[in-house]
Amino acid sequence: MKFLVADDSSTMRRIIVNSLNALGHTDIVEAEDGAEALKNTTGVDFILTDWNMPNMDGLTFVKAVREKDKKTPIVMITTEAAKDDVITAIKNGVTNYIVKPFTMDTLKAKLEKIIK
Amino acid sequence: MDAKFINPFISATLQVMETSAATKSERGSLFVKKGEGPLTDISGVIGVTGKFIGSINIGFPKDIAIKVVSNMLGGMKIDDIDDSVKDGIGEIANMVAGAAKVQLAEIGYTYKLSIPTVVVGRDHHLSFPPNVPCIVVPFTAIGLGDFYLEVALKMIIPIED
C-alpha cells in the first residue's frame, strides 16, 4: 500500500511516517504542501494531509484530488478541529479526521483502525 | 482582556505540551507585558485574523526547546537548535493556537491561523504593536524549567454578552 503524507512541518511528517513504519508501511511519499502533494498522487492508495499549509492548503488539495478521484481515502491530520471545519472537510471529500495534538501511540492506533 | 479569551490558550498549552511532547507543565501568574518581556532563545509565532487580530507566541530557553522536540520525535538525540527544533517549536505554536481556536469557536469567537514563524536568537524578546494588549503566561515544564506563552490579541468585532 502506497501512502502520501502532506504536512509543512517536517516534525509532523516524521511522526506520521514513523507511525506508518511501525505499522509495517514503508512505501511513503512526503510533500511539504498541497501543491507538491498534488504532483505526487499517482499510484497512491492512501492520503494523509494537514490543513494549514503554505502555497496550497490541505482543503484546496483535497478538492483538487476529488475532482478526478472519488475513492482514495483521505485522512485530514490537523489542528483545525472546530465543528464547522470538520463539516467543511468532510463535505469536500475527507474520509477521516485526526486532531492534533496526539501521542505517537494514539496516532498509531487511529491509523491502524482507519487503514483496516 | 477577558479571562475567557486567555483560558483556552492556557489549557491548550498544557494539553499540547503533555500530549505531544510528554512534558507536564504548570502555569504561573499571568501579567500584562510592558516593555521587554521574558527573554527566550526560540519562539514559535502564529498570526491570527478574524474576530481577533494579533499573534500567539510560545517562547522557550534552548535546553527546554531541545528536550520538548526530542520528546515529540520519540526521544531522538538533538544537541542544538537545529532545523528539527525550529520546525518542532513552530508546530507546538500551531497546535496551541489550533486547540485554543476550537475552544473559542465553541463560544462564538472564530479566527484564522497563519503559518508558524519561528524566531531564534539567544535571549530575544518579541515586541507587539502598542495598541494590541499582550498577556504573558509563564509556565514551568516540570523538571526542565520555565517557558512563556504570550497572547497579543485585539478584538475587532464588538463583544455581545
Short mmCIF file of N, CA, C and O in Angstrom, two decimals, chain B residues 17-18 21-26 60-72 89 139-147:
data_model
loop_
_atom_site.label_atom_id
_atom_site.label_comp_id
_atom_site.label_asym_id
_atom_site.label_seq_id
_atom_site.Cartn_x
_atom_site.Cartn_y
_atom_site.Cartn_z
N MET B 17 1.65 20.41 25.39
CA MET B 17 2.94 20.03 25.98
C MET B 17 2.89 18.60 26.53
O MET B 17 3.85 17.84 26.37
N GLU B 18 1.79 18.25 27.16
CA GLU B 18 1.71 16.91 27.75
C GLU B 18 1.48 15.84 26.68
O GLU B 18 2.14 14.80 26.68
N ALA B 21 4.44 16.36 23.62
CA ALA B 21 5.85 16.38 24.00
C ALA B 21 6.13 15.68 25.32
O ALA B 21 7.24 15.78 25.85
N ALA B 22 5.14 14.95 25.83
CA ALA B 22 5.31 14.18 27.08
C ALA B 22 5.92 15.03 28.18
O ALA B 22 6.79 14.57 28.93
N THR B 23 5.50 16.28 28.26
CA THR B 23 6.08 17.22 29.23
C THR B 23 4.96 17.85 30.05
O THR B 23 4.20 18.69 29.54
N LYS B 24 4.87 17.46 31.31
CA LYS B 24 3.86 18.07 32.18
C LYS B 24 4.32 19.47 32.58
O LYS B 24 5.50 19.67 32.87
N SER B 25 3.38 20.38 32.61
CA SER B 25 3.72 21.77 32.92
C SER B 25 2.71 22.35 33.89
O SER B 25 1.58 21.87 34.01
N GLU B 26 3.18 23.39 34.59
CA GLU B 26 2.28 24.13 35.49
C GLU B 26 2.32 25.59 35.11
O GLU B 26 3.39 26.11 34.75
N PHE B 60 10.75 29.53 24.35
CA PHE B 60 11.47 28.55 25.19
C PHE B 60 12.94 28.91 25.31
O PHE B 60 13.56 29.34 24.33
N PRO B 61 13.54 28.61 26.46
CA PRO B 61 15.01 28.57 26.52
C PRO B 61 15.50 27.38 25.68
O PRO B 61 14.76 26.41 25.47
N LYS B 62 16.74 27.47 25.24
CA LYS B 62 17.30 26.46 24.33
C LYS B 62 17.14 25.02 24.85
O LYS B 62 16.65 24.14 24.13
N ASP B 63 17.53 24.79 26.09
CA ASP B 63 17.54 23.41 26.59
C ASP B 63 16.14 22.81 26.65
O ASP B 63 15.97 21.62 26.37
N ILE B 64 15.17 23.62 27.02
CA ILE B 64 13.79 23.09 27.10
C ILE B 64 13.26 22.83 25.69
O ILE B 64 12.61 21.80 25.45
N ALA B 65 13.55 23.73 24.77
CA ALA B 65 13.09 23.53 23.38
C ALA B 65 13.63 22.22 22.82
O ALA B 65 12.90 21.45 22.18
N ILE B 66 14.92 21.97 23.07
CA ILE B 66 15.55 20.74 22.55
C ILE B 66 14.88 19.51 23.16
O ILE B 66 14.55 18.55 22.46
N LYS B 67 14.64 19.55 24.46
CA LYS B 67 14.03 18.40 25.14
C LYS B 67 12.60 18.17 24.65
O LYS B 67 12.18 17.02 24.41
N VAL B 68 11.85 19.27 24.48
CA VAL B 68 10.46 19.17 24.04
C VAL B 68 10.39 18.52 22.65
O VAL B 68 9.61 17.60 22.40
N VAL B 69 11.23 19.00 21.73
CA VAL B 69 11.18 18.46 20.36
C VAL B 69 11.72 17.03 20.33
O VAL B 69 11.19 16.17 19.60
N SER B 70 12.73 16.76 21.13
CA SER B 70 13.23 15.39 21.23
C SER B 70 12.11 14.45 21.68
O SER B 70 11.92 13.36 21.11
N ASN B 71 11.36 14.89 22.66
CA ASN B 71 10.23 14.07 23.13
C ASN B 71 9.18 13.88 22.03
O ASN B 71 8.63 12.80 21.87
N MET B 72 8.91 14.95 21.28
CA MET B 72 7.94 14.85 20.19
C MET B 72 8.35 13.78 19.19
O MET B 72 7.52 13.10 18.60
N ILE B 89 9.15 23.52 17.26
CA ILE B 89 8.59 24.62 18.06
C ILE B 89 7.50 25.36 17.27
O ILE B 89 6.48 25.77 17.81
N PHE B 139 4.97 29.48 32.31
CA PHE B 139 4.75 28.06 32.63
C PHE B 139 6.05 27.48 33.15
O PHE B 139 7.13 27.92 32.75
N THR B 140 5.93 26.46 33.98
CA THR B 140 7.10 25.68 34.36
C THR B 140 6.92 24.27 33.82
O THR B 140 5.95 23.59 34.17
N ALA B 141 7.83 23.87 32.94
CA ALA B 141 7.85 22.48 32.49
C ALA B 141 8.52 21.69 33.61
O ALA B 141 9.69 21.93 33.92
N ILE B 142 7.77 20.79 34.22
CA ILE B 142 8.25 20.14 35.45
C ILE B 142 9.56 19.39 35.19
O ILE B 142 9.67 18.58 34.27
N GLY B 143 10.54 19.73 36.00
CA GLY B 143 11.85 19.09 35.88
C GLY B 143 12.75 19.72 34.83
O GLY B 143 13.91 19.34 34.69
N LEU B 144 12.21 20.69 34.07
CA LEU B 144 13.01 21.29 32.99
C LEU B 144 13.26 22.78 33.21
O LEU B 144 14.39 23.24 33.10
N GLY B 145 12.19 23.53 33.51
CA GLY B 145 12.35 24.97 33.69
C GLY B 145 11.19 25.74 33.10
O GLY B 145 10.15 25.17 32.75
N ASP B 146 11.40 27.05 32.96
CA ASP B 146 10.29 27.93 32.59
C ASP B 146 10.23 28.20 31.09
O ASP B 146 11.26 28.30 30.42
N PHE B 147 9.02 28.34 30.59
CA PHE B 147 8.79 28.83 29.24
C PHE B 147 7.59 29.76 29.29
O PHE B 147 6.92 29.87 30.33
#
